[in-house]
CSV table of C-alpha atoms and ligand atoms in Angstrom, one decimal:
chain,number,residue,atom,x,y,z
A,1,MET,CA,4.0,-19.2,-3.3
A,2,GLU,CA,3.5,-21.5,-0.4
A,3,GLY,CA,1.7,-20.0,2.6
A,4,CYS,CA,0.3,-17.0,0.5
A,5,ILE,CA,-3.4,-16.6,1.1
A,6,PHE,CA,-4.0,-14.9,-2.2
A,7,CYS,CA,-2.2,-17.7,-4.1
A,8,LYS,CA,-4.5,-20.1,-2.3
A,9,ILE,CA,-7.6,-18.1,-3.3
A,10,ILE,CA,-6.3,-18.0,-6.9
A,11,ASN,CA,-5.7,-21.7,-7.1
A,12,GLY,CA,-8.9,-22.6,-5.4
A,13,GLU,CA,-7.4,-24.0,-2.3
A,14,ILE,CA,-9.3,-21.4,-0.3
A,15,PRO,CA,-12.9,-21.1,-1.7
A,16,SER,CA,-13.9,-17.6,-2.7
A,17,GLU,CA,-16.4,-15.9,-5.0
A,18,LYS,CA,-14.4,-14.7,-7.9
A,19,ILE,CA,-16.3,-11.7,-9.4
A,20,TYR,CA,-14.0,-11.7,-12.4
A,21,GLU,CA,-11.2,-14.0,-13.6
A,22,ASP,CA,-9.0,-14.1,-16.6
A,23,ASP,CA,-5.5,-15.6,-17.3
A,24,LEU,CA,-3.8,-12.7,-15.5
A,25,MET,CA,-5.9,-11.7,-12.5
A,26,ILE,CA,-8.9,-12.3,-10.3
A,27,ILE,CA,-11.2,-9.8,-8.7
A,28,ILE,CA,-12.8,-10.6,-5.3
A,29,ASN,CA,-14.6,-8.7,-2.6
A,30,ASP,CA,-12.4,-7.6,0.3
A,31,ILE,CA,-13.3,-9.6,3.4
A,32,ALA,CA,-13.3,-6.4,5.5
A,33,PRO,CA,-14.7,-3.7,3.2
A,34,LYS,CA,-13.8,-0.1,3.9
A,35,ALA,CA,-16.6,1.3,1.8
A,36,LYS,CA,-19.8,0.2,0.1
A,37,LYS,CA,-17.8,-1.3,-2.7
A,38,HIS,CA,-14.3,-2.7,-1.9
A,39,TYR,CA,-12.7,-5.1,-4.3
A,40,LEU,CA,-9.3,-6.6,-4.5
A,41,ALA,CA,-7.8,-7.0,-8.0
A,42,ILE,CA,-5.1,-9.6,-7.6
A,43,PRO,CA,-2.6,-10.4,-10.4
A,44,LYS,CA,-2.1,-14.2,-10.6
A,45,LYS,CA,1.7,-13.9,-10.5
A,46,HIS,CA,3.0,-13.8,-7.0
A,47,TYR,CA,5.3,-10.9,-6.0
A,48,LYS,CA,5.1,-8.4,-3.2
A,49,LEU,CA,6.4,-5.0,-4.4
A,50,PHE,CA,6.6,-2.9,-7.5
A,51,SER,CA,10.4,-3.0,-7.0
A,52,GLU,CA,10.4,-6.8,-7.6
A,53,MET,CA,8.6,-6.5,-11.0
A,54,THR,CA,10.1,-7.9,-14.2
A,55,GLU,CA,9.5,-6.3,-17.6
A,56,GLN,CA,6.9,-9.0,-18.3
A,57,ASP,CA,5.2,-8.3,-15.0
A,58,SER,CA,4.9,-4.6,-15.9
A,59,VAL,CA,3.2,-5.5,-19.2
A,60,GLU,CA,0.8,-7.9,-17.4
A,61,LEU,CA,0.0,-5.4,-14.7
A,62,GLY,CA,-0.7,-2.8,-17.3
A,63,LYS,CA,-3.2,-5.1,-18.9
A,64,CYS,CA,-4.9,-5.8,-15.6
A,65,ILE,CA,-5.2,-2.1,-14.9
A,66,ARG,CA,-6.7,-1.5,-18.4
A,67,LYS,CA,-9.2,-4.4,-17.8
A,68,ILE,CA,-10.2,-2.8,-14.4
A,69,GLY,CA,-11.1,0.3,-16.4
A,70,GLU,CA,-13.3,-1.7,-18.7
A,71,LEU,CA,-15.0,-3.5,-15.8
A,72,ALA,CA,-15.6,-0.5,-13.5
A,73,ASP,CA,-19.2,0.1,-14.6
A,74,SER,CA,-20.2,-3.5,-14.1
A,75,LEU,CA,-18.6,-3.5,-10.7
A,76,GLY,CA,-20.9,-0.6,-9.6
A,77,LEU,CA,-18.0,1.9,-9.8
A,78,GLU,CA,-19.5,4.0,-12.5
A,79,ASN,CA,-19.2,7.2,-10.5
A,80,GLY,CA,-15.5,6.6,-9.9
A,81,PHE,CA,-13.3,4.8,-7.4
A,82,ARG,CA,-10.1,5.0,-5.5
A,83,PHE,CA,-7.2,2.8,-6.6
A,84,ILE,CA,-4.8,1.8,-3.7
A,85,VAL,CA,-1.8,-0.3,-3.7
A,86,ASN,CA,-0.2,-0.7,-0.2
A,87,GLN,CA,3.5,-1.3,-0.4
A,88,GLY,CA,5.6,-2.2,2.6
A,89,ASP,CA,5.6,-1.4,6.3
A,90,ASP,CA,4.6,2.3,6.3
A,91,ALA,CA,1.5,1.5,4.2
A,92,GLU,CA,0.8,-1.4,6.5
A,93,GLN,CA,0.7,-3.9,3.7
A,94,THR,CA,-0.6,-7.1,5.3
A,95,VAL,CA,-0.8,-9.6,2.4
A,96,PHE,CA,2.5,-9.9,0.6
A,97,HIS,CA,1.1,-10.6,-2.8
A,98,LEU,CA,0.7,-7.4,-4.8
A,99,HIS,CA,-2.9,-6.4,-5.1
A,100,MET,CA,-5.0,-3.4,-6.0
A,101,HIS,CA,-7.8,-2.1,-3.8
A,102,LEU,CA,-10.8,-0.7,-5.8
A,103,VAL,CA,-12.8,1.3,-3.3
A,104,GLY,CA,-16.0,3.2,-4.2
A,105,GLY,CA,-19.8,3.0,-4.4
A,106,GLN,CA,-20.0,6.1,-2.3
A,107,LYS,CA,-18.4,9.5,-1.9
A,108,LEU,CA,-14.9,8.9,-0.5
A,109,ARG,CA,-13.7,11.1,2.3
A,110,ILE,CA,-11.0,8.6,3.4
A,111,LEU,CA,-8.0,10.2,5.0
A,112,ASP,CA,-6.7,7.3,6.9
A,113,TYR,CA,-7.4,4.3,4.6
A,114,LYS,CA,-6.7,1.8,7.4
A,115,GLN,CA,-9.6,3.2,9.5
A,116,ASP,CA,-13.1,1.8,9.1
A,117,ASN,CA,-14.9,4.3,6.9
A,118,ALA,CA,-17.7,2.1,5.7
B,1,5GP,P1,-3.2,-4.8,2.4
B,1,5GP,O1,-3.4,-4.3,3.8
B,1,5GP,O2,-2.1,-5.9,2.3
B,1,5GP,O3,-3.1,-3.8,1.3
B,1,5GP,O4,-4.6,-5.5,2.0
B,1,5GP,C1,-4.9,-6.8,2.3
B,1,5GP,C2,-6.4,-6.9,2.2
B,1,5GP,O5,-6.8,-8.3,2.1
B,1,5GP,C3,-7.2,-6.4,3.4
B,1,5GP,O6,-8.0,-5.3,3.0
B,1,5GP,C4,-7.9,-7.6,4.0
B,1,5GP,O7,-9.2,-7.2,4.5
B,1,5GP,C5,-8.0,-8.5,2.8
B,1,5GP,N1,-8.0,-9.9,3.1
B,1,5GP,C6,-7.2,-10.6,3.9
B,1,5GP,N2,-7.5,-11.9,3.9
B,1,5GP,C7,-8.5,-12.0,3.0
B,1,5GP,C8,-9.3,-13.2,2.6
B,1,5GP,O8,-9.0,-14.3,3.0
B,1,5GP,N3,-10.2,-13.0,1.7
B,1,5GP,C9,-10.5,-11.7,1.2
B,1,5GP,N4,-11.5,-11.6,0.3
B,1,5GP,N5,-9.8,-10.6,1.6
B,1,5GP,C10,-8.9,-10.8,2.5
B,2,ZN,ZN1,0.8,-15.2,-3.6
């Protein structure tokens, strides 16, 4: 999708360290971490909201989530993590390409996720 920062990261137009990549998703560090570990798992397919997903998207997102479970230890999330997907205005979604925040590496006492808790 033209103008989408995450599409540009996925296709290499914007250079970024990809911690993990397969045919369905990339995992990168969030540029503004809210905890000791803060990753973004970004499906390669561009869509903004769960409500826009096709059947095929749901199969692919399920595979991505399962993969995240397999990778958690190697990402330093062996003691657990929080999984956040911001959707729409009330959640203050800022990048309109669906992505999953993986937050951890410390005890999480985050009430307002948008505050700086690092
Ligand atoms: P949202 O608020 O849409 O759920 O999350 C967007 C996230 O993307 C924010 O946590 C923000 O810090 C992160 N972000 C925005 N631009 C970039 C970027 O260019 N590179 C990386 N690695 N993260 C970004
Ligand atoms: Zn996109």
